[in-house]
Structures are given as C-alpha cells and as structure tokens.
Coordinates of C-alpha atoms and ligand atoms in Angstrom, one line a residue:
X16 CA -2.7 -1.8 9.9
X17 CA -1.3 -3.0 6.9
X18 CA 2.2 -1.0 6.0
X19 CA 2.9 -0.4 2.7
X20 CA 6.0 2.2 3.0
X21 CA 8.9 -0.5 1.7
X22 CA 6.8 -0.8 -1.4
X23 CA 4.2 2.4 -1.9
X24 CA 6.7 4.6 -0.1
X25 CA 10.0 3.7 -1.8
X26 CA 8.8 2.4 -5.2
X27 CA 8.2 6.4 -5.3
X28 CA 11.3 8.0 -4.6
X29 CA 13.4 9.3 -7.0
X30 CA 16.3 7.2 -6.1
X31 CA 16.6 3.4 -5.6
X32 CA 16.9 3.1 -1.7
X33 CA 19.6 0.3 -1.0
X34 CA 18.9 -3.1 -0.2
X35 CA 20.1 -3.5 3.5
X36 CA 18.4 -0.6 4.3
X37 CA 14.9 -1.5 3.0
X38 CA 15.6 -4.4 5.1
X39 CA 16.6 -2.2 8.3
X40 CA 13.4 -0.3 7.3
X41 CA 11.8 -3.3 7.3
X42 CA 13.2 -4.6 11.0
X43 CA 12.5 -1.2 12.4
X44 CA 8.5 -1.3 11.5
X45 CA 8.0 -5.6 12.7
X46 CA 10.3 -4.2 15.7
X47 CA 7.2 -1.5 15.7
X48 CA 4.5 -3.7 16.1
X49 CA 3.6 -3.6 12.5
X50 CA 2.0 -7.1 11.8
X51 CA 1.5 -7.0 7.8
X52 CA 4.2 -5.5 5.9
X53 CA 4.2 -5.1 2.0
X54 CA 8.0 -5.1 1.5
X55 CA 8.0 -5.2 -2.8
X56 CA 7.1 -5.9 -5.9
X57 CA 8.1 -8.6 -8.3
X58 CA 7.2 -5.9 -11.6
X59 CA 9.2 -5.5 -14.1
X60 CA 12.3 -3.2 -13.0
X61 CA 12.6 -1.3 -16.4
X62 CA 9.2 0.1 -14.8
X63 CA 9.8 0.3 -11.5
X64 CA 13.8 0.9 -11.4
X65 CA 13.7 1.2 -7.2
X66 CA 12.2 -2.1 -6.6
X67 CA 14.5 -4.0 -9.0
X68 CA 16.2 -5.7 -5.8
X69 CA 13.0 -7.4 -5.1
X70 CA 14.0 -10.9 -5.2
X71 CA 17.5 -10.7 -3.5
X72 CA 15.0 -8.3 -0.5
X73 CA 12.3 -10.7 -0.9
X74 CA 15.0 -13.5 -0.1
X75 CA 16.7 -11.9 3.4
X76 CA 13.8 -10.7 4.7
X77 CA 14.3 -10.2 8.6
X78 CA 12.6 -13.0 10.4
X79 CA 9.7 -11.7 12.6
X80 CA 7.6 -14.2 14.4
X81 CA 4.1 -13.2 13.8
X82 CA 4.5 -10.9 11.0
X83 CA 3.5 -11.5 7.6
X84 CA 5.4 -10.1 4.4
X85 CA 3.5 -9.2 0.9
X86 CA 5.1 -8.4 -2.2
X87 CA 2.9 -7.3 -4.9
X88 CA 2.9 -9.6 -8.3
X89 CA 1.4 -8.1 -11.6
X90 CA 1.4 -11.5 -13.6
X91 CA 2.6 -15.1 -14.0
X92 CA 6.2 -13.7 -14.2
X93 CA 6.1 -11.9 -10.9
X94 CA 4.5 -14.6 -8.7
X95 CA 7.1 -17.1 -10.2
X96 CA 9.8 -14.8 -9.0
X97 CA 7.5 -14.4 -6.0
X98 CA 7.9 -18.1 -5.1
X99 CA 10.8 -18.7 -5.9
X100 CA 12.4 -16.0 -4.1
X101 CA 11.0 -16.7 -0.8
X102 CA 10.1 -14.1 2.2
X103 CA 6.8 -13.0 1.2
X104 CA 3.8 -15.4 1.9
X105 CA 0.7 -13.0 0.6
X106 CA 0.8 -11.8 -3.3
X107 CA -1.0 -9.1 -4.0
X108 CA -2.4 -8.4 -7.0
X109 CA -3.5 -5.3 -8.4
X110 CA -6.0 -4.0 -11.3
X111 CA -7.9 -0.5 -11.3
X112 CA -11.2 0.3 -11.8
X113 CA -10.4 3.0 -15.0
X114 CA -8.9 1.7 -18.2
X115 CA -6.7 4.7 -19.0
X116 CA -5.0 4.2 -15.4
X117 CA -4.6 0.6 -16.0
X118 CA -3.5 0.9 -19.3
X119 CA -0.7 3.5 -18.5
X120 CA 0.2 1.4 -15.0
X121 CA 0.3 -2.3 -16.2
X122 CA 0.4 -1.9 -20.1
X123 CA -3.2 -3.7 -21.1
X124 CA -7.1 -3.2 -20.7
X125 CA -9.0 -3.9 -17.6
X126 CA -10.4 -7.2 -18.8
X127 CA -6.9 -8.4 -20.2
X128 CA -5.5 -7.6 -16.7
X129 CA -8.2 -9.4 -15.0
X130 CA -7.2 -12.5 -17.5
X131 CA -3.4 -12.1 -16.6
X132 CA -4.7 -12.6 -12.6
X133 CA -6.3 -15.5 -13.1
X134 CA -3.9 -17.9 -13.4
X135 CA -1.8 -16.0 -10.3
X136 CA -5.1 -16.7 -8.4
X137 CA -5.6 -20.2 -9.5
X138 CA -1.9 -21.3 -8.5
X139 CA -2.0 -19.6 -5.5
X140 CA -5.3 -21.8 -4.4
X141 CA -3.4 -24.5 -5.5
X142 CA 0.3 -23.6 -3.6
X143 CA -2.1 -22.4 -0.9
X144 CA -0.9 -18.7 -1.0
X145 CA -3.7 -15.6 0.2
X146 CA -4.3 -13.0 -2.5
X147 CA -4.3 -9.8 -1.7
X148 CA -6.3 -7.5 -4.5
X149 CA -5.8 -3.9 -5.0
X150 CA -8.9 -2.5 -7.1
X151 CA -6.8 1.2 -7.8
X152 CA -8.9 4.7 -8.7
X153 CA -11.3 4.0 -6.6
X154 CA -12.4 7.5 -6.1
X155 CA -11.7 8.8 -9.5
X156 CA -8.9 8.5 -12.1
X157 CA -6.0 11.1 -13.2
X158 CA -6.9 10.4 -16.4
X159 CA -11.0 10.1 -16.7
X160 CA -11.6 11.5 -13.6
X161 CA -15.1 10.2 -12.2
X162 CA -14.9 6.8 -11.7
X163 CA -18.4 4.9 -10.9
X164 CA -19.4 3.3 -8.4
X165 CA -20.9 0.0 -10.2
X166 CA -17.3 -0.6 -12.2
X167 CA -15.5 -0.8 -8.6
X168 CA -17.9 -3.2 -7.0
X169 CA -18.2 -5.2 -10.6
X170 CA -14.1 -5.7 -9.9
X171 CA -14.1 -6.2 -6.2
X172 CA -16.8 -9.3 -6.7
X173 CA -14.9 -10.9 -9.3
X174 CA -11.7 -10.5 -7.7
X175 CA -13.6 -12.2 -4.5
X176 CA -14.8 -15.1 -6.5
X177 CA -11.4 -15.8 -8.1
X178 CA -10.2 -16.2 -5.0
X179 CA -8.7 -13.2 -3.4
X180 CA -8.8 -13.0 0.2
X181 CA -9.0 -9.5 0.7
X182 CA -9.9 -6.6 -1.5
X183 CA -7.9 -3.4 -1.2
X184 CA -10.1 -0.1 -2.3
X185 CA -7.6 2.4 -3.6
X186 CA -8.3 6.1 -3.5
X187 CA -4.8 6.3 -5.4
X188 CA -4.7 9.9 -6.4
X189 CA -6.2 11.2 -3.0
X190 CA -9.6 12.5 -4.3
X191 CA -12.0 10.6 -2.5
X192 CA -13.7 12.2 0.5
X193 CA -16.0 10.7 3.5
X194 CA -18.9 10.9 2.1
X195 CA -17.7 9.0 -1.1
X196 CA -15.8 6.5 0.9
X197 CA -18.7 5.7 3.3
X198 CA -20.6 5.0 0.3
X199 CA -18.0 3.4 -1.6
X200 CA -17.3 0.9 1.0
X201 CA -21.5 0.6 1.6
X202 CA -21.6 -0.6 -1.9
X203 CA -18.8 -3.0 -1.8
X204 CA -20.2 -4.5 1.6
X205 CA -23.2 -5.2 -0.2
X206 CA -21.1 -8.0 -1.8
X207 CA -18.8 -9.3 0.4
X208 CA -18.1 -9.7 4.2
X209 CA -16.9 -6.4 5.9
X210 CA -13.6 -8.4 6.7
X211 CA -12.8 -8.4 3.5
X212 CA -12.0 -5.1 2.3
X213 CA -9.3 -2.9 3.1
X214 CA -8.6 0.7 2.5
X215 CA -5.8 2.3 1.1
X216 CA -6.2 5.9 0.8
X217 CA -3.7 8.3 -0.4
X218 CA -3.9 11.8 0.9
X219 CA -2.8 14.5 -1.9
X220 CA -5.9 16.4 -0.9
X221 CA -5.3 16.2 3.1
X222 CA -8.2 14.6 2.9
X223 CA -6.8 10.4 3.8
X224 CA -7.5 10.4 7.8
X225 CA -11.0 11.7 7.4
X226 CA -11.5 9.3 4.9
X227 CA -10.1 6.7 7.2
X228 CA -12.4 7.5 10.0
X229 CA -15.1 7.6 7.4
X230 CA -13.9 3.8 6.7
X231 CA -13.5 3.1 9.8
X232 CA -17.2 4.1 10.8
X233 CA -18.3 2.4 8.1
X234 CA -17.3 -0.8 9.4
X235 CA -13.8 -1.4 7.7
X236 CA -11.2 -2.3 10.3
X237 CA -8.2 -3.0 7.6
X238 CA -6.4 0.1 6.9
X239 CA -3.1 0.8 4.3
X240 CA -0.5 3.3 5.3
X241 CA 3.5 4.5 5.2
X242 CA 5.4 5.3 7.4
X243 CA 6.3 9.3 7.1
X244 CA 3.3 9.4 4.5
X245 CA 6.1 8.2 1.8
X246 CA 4.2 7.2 -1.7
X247 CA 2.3 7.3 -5.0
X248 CA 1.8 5.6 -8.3
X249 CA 4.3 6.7 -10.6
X250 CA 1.8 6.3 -13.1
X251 CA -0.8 8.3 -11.2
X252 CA 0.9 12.1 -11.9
X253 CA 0.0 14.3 -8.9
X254 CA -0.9 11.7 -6.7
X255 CA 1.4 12.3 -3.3
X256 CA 1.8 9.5 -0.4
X257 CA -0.1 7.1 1.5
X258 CA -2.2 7.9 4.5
X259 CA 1.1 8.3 7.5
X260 CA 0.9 5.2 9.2
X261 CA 1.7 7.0 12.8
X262 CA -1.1 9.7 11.6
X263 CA -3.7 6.7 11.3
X264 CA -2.1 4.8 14.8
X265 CA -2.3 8.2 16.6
X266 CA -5.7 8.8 15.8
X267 CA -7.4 5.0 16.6
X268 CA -5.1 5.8 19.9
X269 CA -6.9 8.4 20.8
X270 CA -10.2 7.2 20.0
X271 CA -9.6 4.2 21.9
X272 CA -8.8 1.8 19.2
X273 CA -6.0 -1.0 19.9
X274 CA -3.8 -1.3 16.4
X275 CA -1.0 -3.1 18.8
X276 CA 1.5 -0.7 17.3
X277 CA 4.1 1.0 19.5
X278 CA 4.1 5.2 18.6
X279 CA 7.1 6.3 19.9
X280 CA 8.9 3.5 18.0
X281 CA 7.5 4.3 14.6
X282 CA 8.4 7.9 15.3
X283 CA 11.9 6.7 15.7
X284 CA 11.6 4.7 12.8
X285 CA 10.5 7.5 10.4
X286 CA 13.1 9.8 12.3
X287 CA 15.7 7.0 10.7
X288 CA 14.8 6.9 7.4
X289 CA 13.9 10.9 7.1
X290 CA 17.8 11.2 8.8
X291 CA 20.1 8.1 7.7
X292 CA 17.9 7.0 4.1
X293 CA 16.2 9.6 2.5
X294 CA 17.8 12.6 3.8
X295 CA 14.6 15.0 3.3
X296 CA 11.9 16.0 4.9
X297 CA 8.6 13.1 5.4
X298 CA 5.1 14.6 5.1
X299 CA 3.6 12.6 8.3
X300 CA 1.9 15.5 10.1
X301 CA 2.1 12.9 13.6
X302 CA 6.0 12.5 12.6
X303 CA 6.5 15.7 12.4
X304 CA 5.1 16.8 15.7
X305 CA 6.1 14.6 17.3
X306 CA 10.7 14.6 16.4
X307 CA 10.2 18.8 16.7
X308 CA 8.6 18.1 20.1
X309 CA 11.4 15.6 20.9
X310 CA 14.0 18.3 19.8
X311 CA 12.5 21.3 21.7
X312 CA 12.5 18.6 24.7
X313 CA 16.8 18.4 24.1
X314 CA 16.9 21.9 24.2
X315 CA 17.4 22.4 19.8
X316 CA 15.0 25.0 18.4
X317 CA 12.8 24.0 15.8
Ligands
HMG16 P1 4.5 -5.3 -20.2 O1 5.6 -4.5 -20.9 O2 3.1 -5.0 -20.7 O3 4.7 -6.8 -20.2 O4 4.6 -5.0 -18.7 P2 5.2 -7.8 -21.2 O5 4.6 -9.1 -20.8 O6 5.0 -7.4 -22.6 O7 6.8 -7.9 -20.9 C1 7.6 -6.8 -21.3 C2 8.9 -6.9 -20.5 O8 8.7 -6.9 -19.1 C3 9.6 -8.2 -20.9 O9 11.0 -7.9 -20.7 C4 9.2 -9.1 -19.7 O10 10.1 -10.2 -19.5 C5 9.2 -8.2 -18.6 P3 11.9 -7.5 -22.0 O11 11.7 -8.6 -23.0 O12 11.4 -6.1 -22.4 O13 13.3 -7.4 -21.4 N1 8.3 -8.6 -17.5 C6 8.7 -8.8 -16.2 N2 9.9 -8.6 -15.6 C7 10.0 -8.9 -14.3 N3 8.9 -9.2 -13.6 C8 7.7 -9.4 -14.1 C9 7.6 -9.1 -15.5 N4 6.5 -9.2 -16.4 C10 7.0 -8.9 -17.6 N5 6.6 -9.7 -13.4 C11 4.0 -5.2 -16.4 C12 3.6 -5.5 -17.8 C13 2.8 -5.3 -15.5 C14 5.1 -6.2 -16.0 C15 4.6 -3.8 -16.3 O14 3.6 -2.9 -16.9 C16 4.9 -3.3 -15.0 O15 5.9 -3.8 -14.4 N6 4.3 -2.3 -14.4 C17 4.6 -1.8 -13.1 C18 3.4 -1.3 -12.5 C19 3.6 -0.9 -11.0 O16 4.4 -1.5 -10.3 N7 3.0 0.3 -10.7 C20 3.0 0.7 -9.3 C21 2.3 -0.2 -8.3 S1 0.6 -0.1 -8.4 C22 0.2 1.1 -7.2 O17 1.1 1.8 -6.8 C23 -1.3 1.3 -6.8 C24 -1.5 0.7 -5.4 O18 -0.7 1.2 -4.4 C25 -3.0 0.9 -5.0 C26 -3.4 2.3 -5.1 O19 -2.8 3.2 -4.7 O20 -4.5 2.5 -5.7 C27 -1.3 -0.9 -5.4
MG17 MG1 -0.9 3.2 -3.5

C-alpha cells in the first residue's frame, strides 16, 4: 500500500489543512502500519496553495522506523527544495499520458515535461535517491477523453530507462474499468517487470476497488490510496478521491492478502481527521461502516 492522503487527499481540499496536523495525520497512518507515505509536494504554491508548507512538513516529519516518506517534485526547483528540506527520501515525479491534461497540470507539452525530468532523474542516480513516476490519464483524459494504450506504455518505458524505479499508472479522473486496467497493466508488463508498476486509481465512477482487484489479478501487488477516499487533481475537473485506503486493506483482508496494516487503527485515524481536521463527511465506504457500526455499538443512533 502506498498512501497518498497527506498529498492527493489534502492538496484537494478547499482549505490549507495546518502544518502540525498533516504531521499528526501523518503519525496516525506510520502508527497504522502504513509503510510508504507520500506526505507533499515541492510545486509551486501559487498552484497548489494547500501544500505550500511543504518544506517546513517535509523538514519535521515524524520519525518512523521502517517507513518511507515521498514528496512529489515537478522539476529541478522542486527536488532542490526536496533535498534540501530533508524528510522525504523517494521523489516522485509525475507526467500524463494526454497533452491537454499535462498542459493544464504542469504548464508545458508532454515532451517538454519529459525534458524537465531528466535532469531530476539524472541527480537522483547520482545523490542516489529512488524515482517514483506517475504516468497520469491513464484511462482517459477530462479533456480528450480516450487516451491510447501505445502513448501510456511509450511513457512508462522511457520513464523506466531514465531511471525511475517504479511506475505509477494513474486512472486520475476514475474512468477506467477492469477490463481496461487488466489490459492496461498487460501492456505495460510487456515492458517492464511486474514489480515495477503501481496503481493509482481514483474512484469518481465507484468503479477504483474493482479496478484494484482487476490490478491485483493481473499481477500488480503495489497499490495507491487515501485514507477516507480524500483526493483529486485540481486540474482534472470532476475527478473525486483516491481509491479509500481502508476500502483497499479491507478487501485484500478478506481475500486473504497480508498488507501489514492495522484496520481498526486507520478507522480511527480517518474518524480523526473527518472529526478534529476536516470537519465533513469522508467518502471511504469501509470508514463509513465501520465509525456508524462503532456508534450503534455506544448506544448513538446513526
Ligand atoms: P510554471 O509556471 O510553468 O513554471 O509552473 P515556471 O518555471 O515558468 O515558473 C513559474 C513560477 O513558479 C516561478 O515563480 C517559479 O519560481 C515557480 P514566480 O516567478 O512566478 O514567482 N516555480 C516553483 N516554485 C516552487 N517550487 C517549484 C517551482 N517551479 C517553478 N518546484 C509547475 C510549472 C510544474 C511548477 C507548476 O505548473 C505547478 O506547480 N503545477 C502543480 C501541479 C500539481 O501539483 N498538480 C497536482 C498533482 S498531480 C496529480 O494529482 C496526479 C497524480 O495524483 C496521479 C494521478 O492521479 O493520475 C500524481
Ligand atoms: Mg491522483
């Protein structure tokens, strides 16, 4: 599981969430049994306002033994900050696969955005830092709509051979399905290693934990989510969260599937920030369940 609520989930809410409570956040996932967290990104804060505390967060990250902190970086300038703030020891990168998306998320073309990543791949080789790369509209675009096939592998295979460790597939607006994932990740895994590709599937559709299992049969065993099913691309207009992280974790629990993370505490954990952060209702269907089970339990109708 790779949770990408502090920076998916809160780069999308309407107000900047305060620093020591992304952190608590933070604490209250590791303390969860999450292992790889995505706690920011180092873009530029007159774009993404609520992630503009990203190198003071990056800096006091809690200390975790065995859990590893990404923050993503859009260009030279963000892993500079990246570095030098500290916290985070994977950069992930991101590009998608349509050129209108691209162009209205990270202001150039698809090719000019593959040339602003190589240099963040080549000092990373050097400074010895994995690359995490998100390929985004995956399963089709807000703006184009169909996205093929061909232009997401072309991406994923040179993202491999500049160095990226790991390629996340993006479904960011939710469209995909499972029979488009299967053969989404079929045609990827024709180029790389299984191991090396992640899915990150958002769920406007309702559609994200078949296309997980989908994944999942298919052979991928890295998988994005939030917690409560916080997220989006605020230049992806529609799109609504992430996959829930408890709805993914509940599932491969029932199926049999070890993730090594603890339910009842990520309840808790999304009961905090729903309660004492954000103050309205989280999508997770698992969450939900779950705290109006919990409150018929202490005797509160729900
Ligand atoms: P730009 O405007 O094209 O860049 O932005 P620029 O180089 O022309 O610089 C313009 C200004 O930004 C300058 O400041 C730079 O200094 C500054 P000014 O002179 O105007 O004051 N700047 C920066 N500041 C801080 N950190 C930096 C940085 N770079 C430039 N790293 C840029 C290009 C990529 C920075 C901009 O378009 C941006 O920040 N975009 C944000 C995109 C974003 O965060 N989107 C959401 C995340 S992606 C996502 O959610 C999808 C994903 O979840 C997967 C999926 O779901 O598919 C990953
Ligand atoms: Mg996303």
């Amino acid at each position: 599981m790779v949770e990408v609520g502090p920076r998916d989930g809160l780069q999308n809410e309407p107000e900047a969430v305060a620093t020591p409570a992304k952190r608590e956040l933070i604490a209250r996932l590791a303390a969860a049994g999450l292992r790889r967290i995505e706690v920011t990104s180092f873009v530029s804060p007159k774009w993404i306002p609520q992630l503009a505390d990203a190198d003071a967060l990056a800096a006091s990250l809690p200390a975790h033994p065995g859990v590893t902190y990404s923050a993503l970086v859009p260009n030279e300038r963000g892993y500079a900050r990246f570095r030098a703030a500290g916290g985070a020891t994977v950069a992930a990168t991101f590009i998608s696969a349509s050129e209108t998306h691209n162009r209205k998320n990270v202001n150039c073309s698809v090719a000019e955005q593959l040339e602003r990543m190589r240099p963040v791949l080549e000092r990373a080789a050097v400074d010895g830092v994995p690359v995490r790369a998100y390929v985004s509209t995956v399963c089709g675009c807000p703006y184009e709509g169909a996205v093929a096939v061909g232009a997401v592998v072309k991406l994923a295979r040179a993202l491999l051979d500049g160095g990226a460790s790991e390629i996340s597939l993006g479904d960011t607006i939710g469209v995909g399905h499972p029979a488009q994932v299967r053969d989404l990740v079929h045609a990827v895994a024709a180029e790389m290693p299984l191991e090396r590709i992640a899915l990150h599937l958002h769920d406007t559709y309702g559609r994200a934990l078949a296309n997980v299992q989908a994944g999942f049969e298919a052979g991928i065993r890295s998988f994005d989510a939030a917690v409560g099913g916080l997220g989006g691309c605020p230049y992806a207009p529609g799109a609504s969260g992430n996959v829930a992280t408890e709805d993914v974790v509940a599932l491969f629990e029932r199926e049999g599937v070890e993730t090594g993370v603890d339910l009842a505490a990520l309840v808790d954990a999304a009961a905090w920030l729903e309660h004492e952060v954000l103050k309205r209702p989280l999508p997770g269907r698992v969450y939900r369940a779950e705290s109006g089970r919990r409150a018929r339990e202490r005797g509160e109708s729900t």
